Coordinates of C-alpha atoms in Angstrom, one line a residue:
Chain L
X29 CA -76.8 -31.5 85.4
X30 CA -78.0 -28.2 83.9
X31 CA -75.5 -25.3 84.0
X32 CA -77.4 -22.7 86.0
X33 CA -77.3 -19.3 84.4
X34 CA -76.2 -17.7 87.7
X35 CA -72.7 -19.1 87.1
X36 CA -72.4 -16.8 84.1
X37 CA -72.3 -14.0 86.7
X38 CA -69.1 -15.5 88.0
X39 CA -67.7 -15.8 84.5
X40 CA -68.5 -12.1 83.9
X41 CA -66.7 -10.9 87.0
X42 CA -63.7 -13.2 86.7
X43 CA -61.7 -11.2 84.2
X44 CA -61.9 -8.0 86.3
X45 CA -61.4 -9.8 89.6
X46 CA -58.4 -11.8 88.3
X47 CA -56.9 -8.5 87.1
X48 CA -57.3 -6.9 90.5
X49 CA -55.8 -9.9 92.2
X50 CA -52.8 -9.8 90.0
X51 CA -52.2 -6.0 90.0
X52 CA -53.8 -4.7 93.1
X53 CA -54.3 -7.3 95.8
X54 CA -51.1 -9.2 95.3
X55 CA -48.9 -6.1 95.2
X56 CA -50.7 -4.8 98.3
X57 CA -49.9 -8.0 100.3
X58 CA -46.4 -8.1 98.8
X59 CA -45.8 -4.5 99.8
X60 CA -46.9 -5.2 103.4
X61 CA -44.5 -8.1 103.5
X62 CA -41.7 -6.0 102.0
X63 CA -42.2 -3.4 104.8
X64 CA -40.9 -6.1 107.2
X65 CA -37.8 -6.9 105.2
X66 CA -34.6 -5.5 103.9
X67 CA -34.5 -5.8 100.2
X68 CA -32.2 -4.2 97.6
X69 CA -33.5 -6.0 94.5
X70 CA -30.3 -8.0 94.2
X71 CA -30.2 -10.4 97.1
X72 CA -33.4 -12.1 98.5
X73 CA -35.4 -10.1 101.1
X74 CA -34.3 -10.5 104.7
X75 CA -37.0 -10.6 107.4
X76 CA -36.3 -7.8 109.9
X77 CA -39.7 -7.6 111.7
X78 CA -40.6 -4.0 112.7
X79 CA -37.1 -2.6 112.3
X80 CA -38.0 -0.5 109.3
X81 CA -40.8 1.2 111.1
X82 CA -38.6 1.8 114.2
X83 CA -35.8 3.2 112.0
X84 CA -38.2 5.5 110.2
X85 CA -39.0 7.2 113.4
X86 CA -35.4 8.1 114.0
X87 CA -34.9 8.9 110.3
X88 CA -34.6 12.7 110.1
X89 CA -35.5 12.9 106.5
X90 CA -38.6 10.8 107.1
X91 CA -39.7 13.0 109.9
X92 CA -39.2 16.1 107.8
X93 CA -41.2 14.5 104.9
X94 CA -44.0 13.6 107.4
X95 CA -44.1 17.1 108.7
X96 CA -44.0 18.6 105.1
X97 CA -46.8 16.3 104.1
X98 CA -48.9 17.3 107.0
X99 CA -48.3 21.0 106.4
X100 CA -49.2 20.5 102.7
X101 CA -52.4 18.6 103.7
X102 CA -53.4 21.4 106.0
X103 CA -52.7 24.0 103.3
X104 CA -54.5 21.9 100.7
X105 CA -57.6 21.3 102.8
X106 CA -58.7 24.3 104.9
X107 CA -58.2 27.1 102.3
X108 CA -59.6 24.8 99.5
X109 CA -62.6 24.0 101.6
X110 CA -63.4 27.7 102.3
X111 CA -62.5 29.2 98.9
X112 CA -64.3 26.5 96.9
X113 CA -67.4 27.0 98.9
X114 CA -67.1 30.8 98.5
X115 CA -66.7 30.4 94.8
X116 CA -69.7 28.1 94.6
X117 CA -71.8 30.6 96.4
X118 CA -70.8 33.3 93.9
X119 CA -71.6 31.0 90.9
X120 CA -74.7 29.4 92.4
X121 CA -77.1 32.1 91.4
X122 CA -77.8 33.4 87.9
X123 CA -76.3 36.6 86.7
X124 CA -75.2 38.1 83.4
X125 CA -72.4 36.1 81.8
X126 CA -72.4 33.4 84.5
X127 CA -71.9 30.4 82.3
X128 CA -68.9 31.9 80.5
X129 CA -67.2 33.0 83.7
X130 CA -67.8 29.6 85.3
X131 CA -66.3 27.9 82.4
X132 CA -63.2 30.2 82.6
X133 CA -63.0 29.6 86.3
X134 CA -63.0 25.8 85.7
X135 CA -60.0 25.9 83.3
X136 CA -57.4 24.9 85.9
X137 CA -59.0 21.5 86.1
X138 CA -58.1 20.7 82.5
X139 CA -54.3 20.5 82.3
X140 CA -52.7 17.4 83.7
X141 CA -50.7 17.9 86.9
X142 CA -47.4 17.8 85.0
X143 CA -48.5 20.7 82.8
X144 CA -49.6 22.7 85.9
X145 CA -46.1 22.2 87.3
X146 CA -44.3 23.2 84.1
X147 CA -46.4 26.3 83.6
X148 CA -46.1 27.5 87.2
X149 CA -42.4 26.8 87.2
X150 CA -42.2 29.5 84.5
X151 CA -44.8 31.8 86.2
X152 CA -42.9 31.6 89.5
X153 CA -39.5 32.3 87.9
X154 CA -37.6 34.6 90.4
X155 CA -38.0 37.5 88.0
X156 CA -41.1 36.2 86.4
X157 CA -44.7 37.2 86.0
X158 CA -45.9 36.5 89.5
X159 CA -43.1 38.4 91.0
X160 CA -43.9 41.4 88.8
X161 CA -47.6 41.2 89.7
X162 CA -46.9 41.0 93.5
X163 CA -43.5 42.4 94.4
X164 CA -43.5 44.8 91.5
X165 CA -45.8 47.2 93.4
X166 CA -43.1 47.6 96.0
X167 CA -40.2 47.7 93.5
X168 CA -39.1 44.2 94.3
X169 CA -37.9 42.5 91.1
X170 CA -36.7 39.1 92.4
X171 CA -38.6 36.7 94.6
X172 CA -37.3 33.2 94.9
X173 CA -40.7 31.4 95.1
X174 CA -39.3 28.0 94.4
X175 CA -35.6 28.3 95.5
X176 CA -36.2 29.6 99.0
X177 CA -36.7 26.9 101.6
X178 CA -39.2 28.9 103.6
X179 CA -41.2 30.1 100.6
X180 CA -41.2 26.9 98.5
X181 CA -43.6 24.8 100.5
X182 CA -46.2 27.6 100.4
X183 CA -45.7 28.0 96.6
X184 CA -46.5 24.3 96.3
X185 CA -49.7 24.8 98.3
X186 CA -50.8 27.8 96.3
X187 CA -50.3 26.1 93.0
X188 CA -52.1 23.0 94.2
X189 CA -55.0 25.0 95.6
X190 CA -55.3 26.9 92.3
X191 CA -55.5 23.6 90.4
X192 CA -58.1 21.9 92.7
X193 CA -60.4 24.7 93.9
X194 CA -62.5 24.8 90.7
X195 CA -63.1 21.1 90.9
X196 CA -64.3 21.3 94.5
X197 CA -66.5 24.2 93.6
X198 CA -68.3 21.9 91.2
X199 CA -69.0 19.5 94.0
X200 CA -70.3 22.3 96.3
X201 CA -72.5 23.4 93.3
X202 CA -73.9 19.9 93.0
X203 CA -74.7 19.9 96.7
X204 CA -76.3 23.4 96.6
X205 CA -78.4 22.4 93.6
X206 CA -79.8 19.5 95.6
X207 CA -81.4 21.8 98.2
X208 CA -85.1 22.2 97.5
X209 CA -85.7 25.9 96.6
X210 CA -88.8 25.9 98.9
X211 CA -86.4 25.8 101.9
X212 CA -84.9 29.1 100.9
X213 CA -88.2 30.6 99.9
X214 CA -89.6 29.7 103.3
X215 CA -86.6 31.2 105.0
X216 CA -87.0 34.4 103.0
X217 CA -90.7 34.6 103.9
X218 CA -89.7 34.2 107.6
X219 CA -87.5 37.3 107.1
X220 CA -84.0 35.6 107.1
X221 CA -81.3 37.5 105.4
X222 CA -78.7 35.9 103.1
X223 CA -76.2 35.1 105.9
X224 CA -78.8 33.5 108.2
X225 CA -80.3 31.6 105.2
X226 CA -76.9 30.2 104.3
X227 CA -76.0 29.3 107.9
X228 CA -79.4 27.8 109.0
X229 CA -80.8 26.5 105.7
X230 CA -78.0 25.7 103.3
X231 CA -75.3 24.5 105.7
X232 CA -77.2 21.7 107.4
X233 CA -78.3 20.4 104.0
X234 CA -74.7 20.6 102.8
X235 CA -73.3 18.5 105.6
X236 CA -72.4 15.4 103.6
X237 CA -70.9 17.6 100.8
X238 CA -68.8 19.4 103.4
X239 CA -67.4 16.1 104.7
X240 CA -66.8 14.9 101.2
X241 CA -64.8 18.0 100.2
X242 CA -62.7 17.8 103.3
X243 CA -62.1 14.1 102.8
X244 CA -61.3 14.2 99.1
X245 CA -59.1 17.2 99.4
X246 CA -57.0 15.8 102.2
X247 CA -56.8 12.3 100.6
X248 CA -55.6 13.9 97.4
X249 CA -53.1 16.0 99.3
X250 CA -51.6 13.0 101.2
X251 CA -50.6 11.5 97.8
X252 CA -49.1 14.7 96.4
X253 CA -45.8 14.4 94.6
X254 CA -45.9 15.5 91.0
X255 CA -45.7 19.2 91.9
X256 CA -42.8 18.6 94.3
X257 CA -41.1 16.5 91.7
X258 CA -41.3 19.0 88.8
X259 CA -41.6 22.5 90.3
X260 CA -38.3 22.8 92.2
X261 CA -34.9 22.7 90.5
X262 CA -34.3 19.4 92.3
X263 CA -37.2 17.1 93.3
X264 CA -38.2 17.8 96.9
X265 CA -35.8 20.7 97.2
X266 CA -34.6 23.3 98.1
X267 CA -33.0 21.7 101.2
X268 CA -35.7 19.0 101.3
X269 CA -38.3 21.7 102.2
X270 CA -40.8 20.2 99.7
X271 CA -39.8 16.5 100.3
X272 CA -43.1 14.7 100.8
X273 CA -43.8 11.1 101.7
X274 CA -44.7 9.9 98.2
X275 CA -41.5 11.5 96.9
X276 CA -39.5 9.8 99.7
X277 CA -40.9 6.5 98.6
X278 CA -39.5 7.1 95.1
X279 CA -36.2 8.3 96.5
X280 CA -35.7 5.3 98.9
X281 CA -37.1 2.8 96.5
X282 CA -35.7 3.8 93.1
X283 CA -32.7 5.9 94.0
X284 CA -31.2 4.0 97.0
X285 CA -32.9 0.6 96.3
X286 CA -34.0 0.4 99.9
X287 CA -37.3 -1.3 99.0
X288 CA -38.1 -2.3 102.6
X289 CA -37.9 1.3 103.8
X290 CA -39.9 2.5 100.8
X291 CA -42.6 -0.1 101.5
X292 CA -42.7 0.9 105.1
X293 CA -43.3 4.5 104.2
X294 CA -46.1 3.4 101.8
X295 CA -47.7 1.5 104.7
X296 CA -47.6 4.6 106.9
X297 CA -49.2 6.7 104.0
X298 CA -51.9 4.1 103.6
X299 CA -52.6 4.2 107.3
X300 CA -53.0 8.0 107.3
X301 CA -55.3 7.9 104.2
X302 CA -57.3 5.1 105.7
X303 CA -57.8 7.2 108.9
X304 CA -59.2 10.0 106.8
X305 CA -61.6 7.6 105.0
X306 CA -62.8 6.1 108.3
X307 CA -63.3 9.6 109.7
X308 CA -65.4 10.5 106.7
X309 CA -67.6 7.4 107.2
X310 CA -67.9 8.2 110.9
X311 CA -69.0 11.8 110.2
X312 CA -71.5 10.6 107.5
X313 CA -73.0 8.1 109.9
X314 CA -73.5 10.8 112.5
X315 CA -75.2 13.1 110.0
Chain Z
X19 CA -82.3 37.1 84.3
X20 CA -81.1 39.6 87.0
X21 CA -77.9 41.4 86.2
X22 CA -76.4 41.6 89.7
X23 CA -73.4 43.8 88.9
X24 CA -71.5 43.1 92.2
X25 CA -71.8 39.4 91.8
X26 CA -70.7 39.7 88.2
X27 CA -67.6 41.7 89.1
X28 CA -66.6 39.2 91.8
X29 CA -67.1 36.3 89.4
X30 CA -65.1 38.2 86.8
X31 CA -62.2 38.7 89.2
X32 CA -62.3 35.0 90.2
X33 CA -62.4 33.8 86.6
X34 CA -59.6 36.1 85.6
X35 CA -57.3 34.9 88.4
X36 CA -58.0 31.2 87.7
X37 CA -57.9 31.4 83.9
X38 CA -54.8 33.6 83.7
X39 CA -52.1 30.8 83.9
X40 CA -53.9 28.9 81.2
X41 CA -54.0 31.9 79.0
X42 CA -50.4 32.6 79.8
X43 CA -49.5 29.0 78.7
X44 CA -51.4 29.1 75.5
X45 CA -50.3 32.6 74.4
X46 CA -46.6 32.0 75.3
X47 CA -46.6 29.0 73.0
X48 CA -46.9 31.5 70.1
X49 CA -44.3 34.0 71.5
X50 CA -40.6 34.2 70.8
X51 CA -38.4 33.1 73.7
X52 CA -37.4 36.7 74.8
X53 CA -41.0 37.9 74.7
X54 CA -42.2 35.1 77.1
X55 CA -40.1 36.5 79.9
X56 CA -41.0 40.2 79.1
X57 CA -42.0 42.3 82.1
X58 CA -44.7 43.6 82.1
X59 CA -46.1 40.6 80.4
X60 CA -47.6 40.8 76.9
X61 CA -51.1 39.4 76.9
X62 CA -51.1 38.8 73.2
X63 CA -47.9 37.9 71.3
X64 CA -46.5 41.0 69.7
X65 CA -44.1 39.0 67.5
X66 CA -46.4 36.1 66.6
X67 CA -44.4 32.9 66.0
X68 CA -46.9 30.7 64.3
X69 CA -46.1 27.0 64.9
X70 CA -42.4 27.6 65.4
X71 CA -42.4 26.8 69.1
X72 CA -44.3 23.6 68.5
X73 CA -41.8 22.5 65.8
X74 CA -39.0 23.3 68.2
X75 CA -40.7 21.3 70.9
X76 CA -40.8 18.3 68.5
X77 CA -37.2 18.9 67.6
X78 CA -35.5 18.9 71.0
X79 CA -37.5 15.9 72.2
X80 CA -39.7 13.3 70.5
X81 CA -42.9 15.2 71.5
X82 CA -45.2 13.4 69.0
X83 CA -43.9 10.0 70.2
X84 CA -44.8 11.1 73.7
X85 CA -48.2 12.3 72.5
X86 CA -48.9 9.0 70.7
X87 CA -47.8 7.0 73.8
X88 CA -50.2 9.1 75.9
X89 CA -53.0 8.3 73.5
X90 CA -52.2 4.6 73.6
X91 CA -52.0 4.7 77.4
X92 CA -55.3 6.5 77.8
X93 CA -57.1 4.4 75.1
X94 CA -56.1 1.1 76.7
X95 CA -57.4 2.3 80.1
X96 CA -60.6 3.6 78.6
X97 CA -61.4 0.5 76.5
X98 CA -60.5 -2.1 79.0
X99 CA -62.1 -0.4 82.0
X100 CA -65.3 0.4 80.1
X101 CA -65.8 -3.1 78.6
X102 CA -64.6 -5.3 81.5
X103 CA -66.0 -2.9 84.0
X104 CA -69.4 -3.1 82.4
X105 CA -69.2 -6.9 82.2
X106 CA -68.2 -7.3 85.8
X107 CA -70.6 -4.6 87.0
X108 CA -73.4 -6.4 85.2
X109 CA -72.3 -9.7 86.6
X110 CA -72.3 -8.3 90.2
X111 CA -75.6 -6.6 89.8
X112 CA -77.7 -9.2 88.0
X113 CA -76.5 -12.7 89.1
X114 CA -76.5 -14.3 92.5
X115 CA -73.6 -16.6 92.5
X116 CA -71.8 -17.9 95.6
X117 CA -69.0 -15.6 96.7
X118 CA -70.5 -12.5 95.1
X119 CA -70.4 -10.3 98.1
X120 CA -66.9 -11.3 99.0
X121 CA -65.5 -10.7 95.5
X122 CA -67.3 -7.4 95.3
X123 CA -65.8 -6.3 98.6
X124 CA -62.4 -7.3 97.3
X125 CA -62.9 -5.1 94.2
X126 CA -64.1 -2.3 96.4
X127 CA -61.1 -2.4 98.7
X128 CA -58.8 -1.8 95.8
X129 CA -60.4 1.7 95.3
X130 CA -59.3 2.7 98.7
X131 CA -55.6 1.9 98.2
X132 CA -53.9 4.8 96.5
X133 CA -51.5 4.0 93.8
X134 CA -48.6 5.6 95.6
X135 CA -48.8 2.7 98.0
X136 CA -48.6 0.1 95.3
X137 CA -45.8 1.6 93.2
X138 CA -42.8 -0.2 94.9
X139 CA -44.3 -3.7 95.0
X140 CA -45.8 -3.4 91.6
X141 CA -42.5 -2.3 90.1
X142 CA -40.8 -5.4 91.6
X143 CA -43.6 -7.6 90.2
X144 CA -43.1 -6.1 86.8
X145 CA -39.4 -6.7 87.1
X146 CA -40.1 -10.3 87.8
X147 CA -42.3 -10.5 84.8
X148 CA -39.6 -8.9 82.7
X149 CA -42.0 -6.1 81.8
X150 CA -39.8 -3.3 83.1
X151 CA -39.3 -0.5 80.5
X152 CA -41.7 -2.0 78.1
X153 CA -45.2 -1.3 76.7
X154 CA -46.5 -4.3 78.6
X155 CA -45.3 -2.9 81.9
X156 CA -46.5 0.6 81.1
X157 CA -49.9 -0.3 79.9
X158 CA -51.2 -3.4 81.6
X159 CA -51.1 -2.9 85.4
X160 CA -53.4 0.1 85.5
X161 CA -55.5 -0.8 82.6
X162 CA -58.5 -1.9 84.7
X163 CA -59.9 0.5 87.2
X164 CA -62.0 -0.7 90.1
X165 CA -64.1 2.4 90.0
X166 CA -65.4 1.3 86.6
X167 CA -66.8 -1.9 88.1
X168 CA -68.3 0.0 91.0
X169 CA -70.0 2.6 88.8
X170 CA -71.3 0.1 86.3
X171 CA -72.7 -2.1 89.1
X172 CA -74.8 0.9 90.2
X173 CA -76.2 1.5 86.8
X174 CA -76.6 -2.1 85.9
X175 CA -78.7 -2.8 89.0
X176 CA -81.3 -0.4 87.6
X177 CA -81.8 -2.5 84.4
X178 CA -85.3 -4.1 84.5
X179 CA -85.1 -7.8 85.4
X180 CA -88.1 -8.6 83.1
X181 CA -86.2 -7.5 80.1
X182 CA -83.3 -9.9 80.8
X183 CA -85.8 -12.7 81.7
X184 CA -87.7 -12.2 78.4
X185 CA -84.5 -12.6 76.4
X186 CA -83.6 -15.7 78.4
X187 CA -86.9 -17.3 77.6
X188 CA -86.3 -16.5 74.0
X189 CA -83.2 -18.6 74.2
X190 CA -80.6 -15.8 74.1
X191 CA -77.2 -16.8 75.7
X192 CA -76.1 -14.8 78.8
X193 CA -73.3 -13.2 76.9
X194 CA -75.7 -12.1 74.1
X195 CA -78.0 -10.6 76.8
X196 CA -75.1 -8.6 78.0
X197 CA -73.9 -7.4 74.6
X198 CA -77.3 -6.7 72.9
X199 CA -79.5 -5.7 75.8
X200 CA -77.5 -4.5 78.7
X201 CA -74.7 -2.6 76.9
X202 CA -77.0 -0.5 74.7
X203 CA -79.1 0.5 77.8
X204 CA -75.9 1.4 79.7
X205 CA -74.6 3.6 76.9
X206 CA -74.9 7.0 78.6
X207 CA -73.1 5.6 81.8
X208 CA -70.4 4.1 79.6
X209 CA -69.8 7.4 78.0
X210 CA -69.4 9.2 81.4
X211 CA -67.1 6.4 82.5
X212 CA -65.0 6.7 79.3
X213 CA -64.6 10.4 79.8
X214 CA -63.6 10.0 83.5
X215 CA -61.1 7.3 82.6
X216 CA -59.6 9.3 79.8
X217 CA -59.0 12.3 82.0
X218 CA -57.5 10.2 84.8
X219 CA -55.2 8.2 82.5
X220 CA -54.2 11.1 80.2
X221 CA -52.6 12.9 83.1
X222 CA -51.0 9.8 84.7
X223 CA -47.5 10.7 85.9
X224 CA -46.3 8.4 88.6
X225 CA -46.4 5.0 87.0
X226 CA -45.0 6.0 83.6
X227 CA -42.2 7.8 85.4
X228 CA -41.3 4.8 87.4
X229 CA -41.7 2.0 84.9
X230 CA -40.2 3.5 81.8
X231 CA -36.6 4.6 81.2
X232 CA -36.6 4.6 77.4
X233 CA -37.5 8.0 75.9
X234 CA -39.4 6.2 73.1
X235 CA -41.8 4.8 75.6
X236 CA -42.5 8.0 77.6
X237 CA -45.9 9.6 77.8
X238 CA -46.3 13.3 77.4
X239 CA -46.7 14.1 81.1
X240 CA -43.3 12.6 81.9
X241 CA -41.7 13.9 78.7
X242 CA -42.8 17.5 79.6
X243 CA -40.2 17.7 82.4
X244 CA -37.5 17.6 79.7
X245 CA -38.5 21.0 78.5
X246 CA -37.9 22.7 81.8
X247 CA -34.2 22.0 81.4
X248 CA -32.0 24.3 79.3
X249 CA -31.2 22.9 75.9
X250 CA -27.7 23.6 74.5
X251 CA -27.4 26.2 77.3
X252 CA -30.5 28.0 76.3
X253 CA -33.8 28.0 78.2
X254 CA -36.6 26.5 76.1
X255 CA -39.7 28.0 77.7
X256 CA -41.4 28.5 74.4
X257 CA -41.1 24.8 73.6
X258 CA -42.2 24.0 77.1
X259 CA -45.4 26.1 76.8
X260 CA -46.1 24.6 73.3
X261 CA -45.7 21.0 74.6
X262 CA -47.9 21.9 77.7
X263 CA -50.5 23.3 75.3
X264 CA -50.4 20.1 73.3
X265 CA -50.8 18.1 76.5
X266 CA -53.9 20.1 77.5
X267 CA -55.7 20.2 74.2
X268 CA -57.3 16.7 74.3
X269 CA -58.9 17.3 77.7
X270 CA -59.9 20.8 76.6
X271 CA -61.7 19.4 73.5
X272 CA -63.5 16.9 75.7
X273 CA -64.6 19.8 78.0
X274 CA -65.9 21.9 75.1
X275 CA -67.8 19.2 73.4
X276 CA -69.1 17.2 76.4
X277 CA -69.2 19.9 79.0
X278 CA -72.3 18.5 80.7
X279 CA -71.1 14.9 80.8
X280 CA -67.6 16.2 81.8
X281 CA -68.7 18.0 84.9
X282 CA -71.4 15.5 85.8
X283 CA -69.0 12.6 85.3
X284 CA -66.3 14.1 87.4
X285 CA -68.7 15.1 90.3
X286 CA -70.3 11.6 90.2
X287 CA -66.9 10.0 90.3
X288 CA -66.0 12.1 93.3
X289 CA -69.3 11.5 95.1
X290 CA -69.4 7.8 94.5
X291 CA -65.7 7.0 94.6

């Protein structure tokens, strides 16, 4: 029998599919299984059913990490959404020097997150540059941005927002560029001012962009951990005020070797991220 | 072009605030340790140090080894994802074989699972393979990115069917059709994918942190944390800023030379992923 050429398609996709099975699908299933077990890497896993999840709920550190993560997500979504849109509206229209200023504004996207953390660790030194630029006006010479349990979570949010706002501005700009210019011209002829034009002409056209920015920024924030790992003196500190879920996975998994608990937290994280993804799909369908 | 002075001033303020930390990093890499912490800050080094901080950074930790490992890590990800992503994307787009939809959905589902969720089981899998703390464990698991398959399928489905059919009639093998007809036509998309993959993998932090204990295997992102700790009782912020600058330069070069691809690629990745 002749070997039909369509089978070549299968041969072409097999290397990639085989790879994903080995390094994505299998670990996914294995992680789900682990979340129902007690496993310390030494003795074989013991099936405990839903115990890990029940225990998590009474685990104070987990509850704090969950709360910290939710606060971080809120701080990394709402301000980012508003400020990146505002920046996009500034850079959307032509003016002298726009391309250079836009490139300068985009710079925070370039450094890897570890660099962001190291540089801000120095900037946020208690007697450092940021202190002199803010507290200095009132004669304050020391602010413990990263060592104060109340202040530290907000410092994390500020650094994170600084790093991602320019990226989301680019997404808004792409959305704004897709609006046909005739729409705005028609609104101008009808006598609409800039605010009404934005609200009634641009915003409805930007609906899917708005959902996308909200979804991407919150999904990214749920996974945060590098800033919380590098910025404070001890990861997740001070006093666990910056302990987030992804960091707790590392702590339980690779410090305490409680693989079952770590896997259970992973499953919870996955559930939350999945919820955001489904919400995004739902919003887009309604649009 | 209209001048719009108010808009210009707002944009100038925004750009200054957002670019400032990057300027601070790059300029501090050329300052002496005492000058870095000077208040008020010096915008330009008064006591220019040349490459001294970079040499110091390479002295207190194997910075160039980290740098080389980062390159190796990024290049593996770029090459494997671009080639096998294009191959699989082409296969999914242009051939109707049984199980196609199911397999594609399986690939797609892996995009939705964040790596943070996989890190524990994947680590245990690597341990079972004996790949813990080795190049194999560092490089192989993330080498292939599902986004590459997804993106390439989109571009490959736009390739004209007649072209492939004509080559088939001429007796070209399917693999030759892929190599000599599909790949050249997909070149711009492959370039965007390569840039996206480079950016993503260059900054990778979590997996290298977990899988590697040996300093000689560390990537620059993970190695950087070393510099925030005092060395022989002295803070080493100059070295930290020098190493941070070194870690930023490859991406900055990509940005300068491929600015249009860079921004387009990243936005496309966001919109489609």
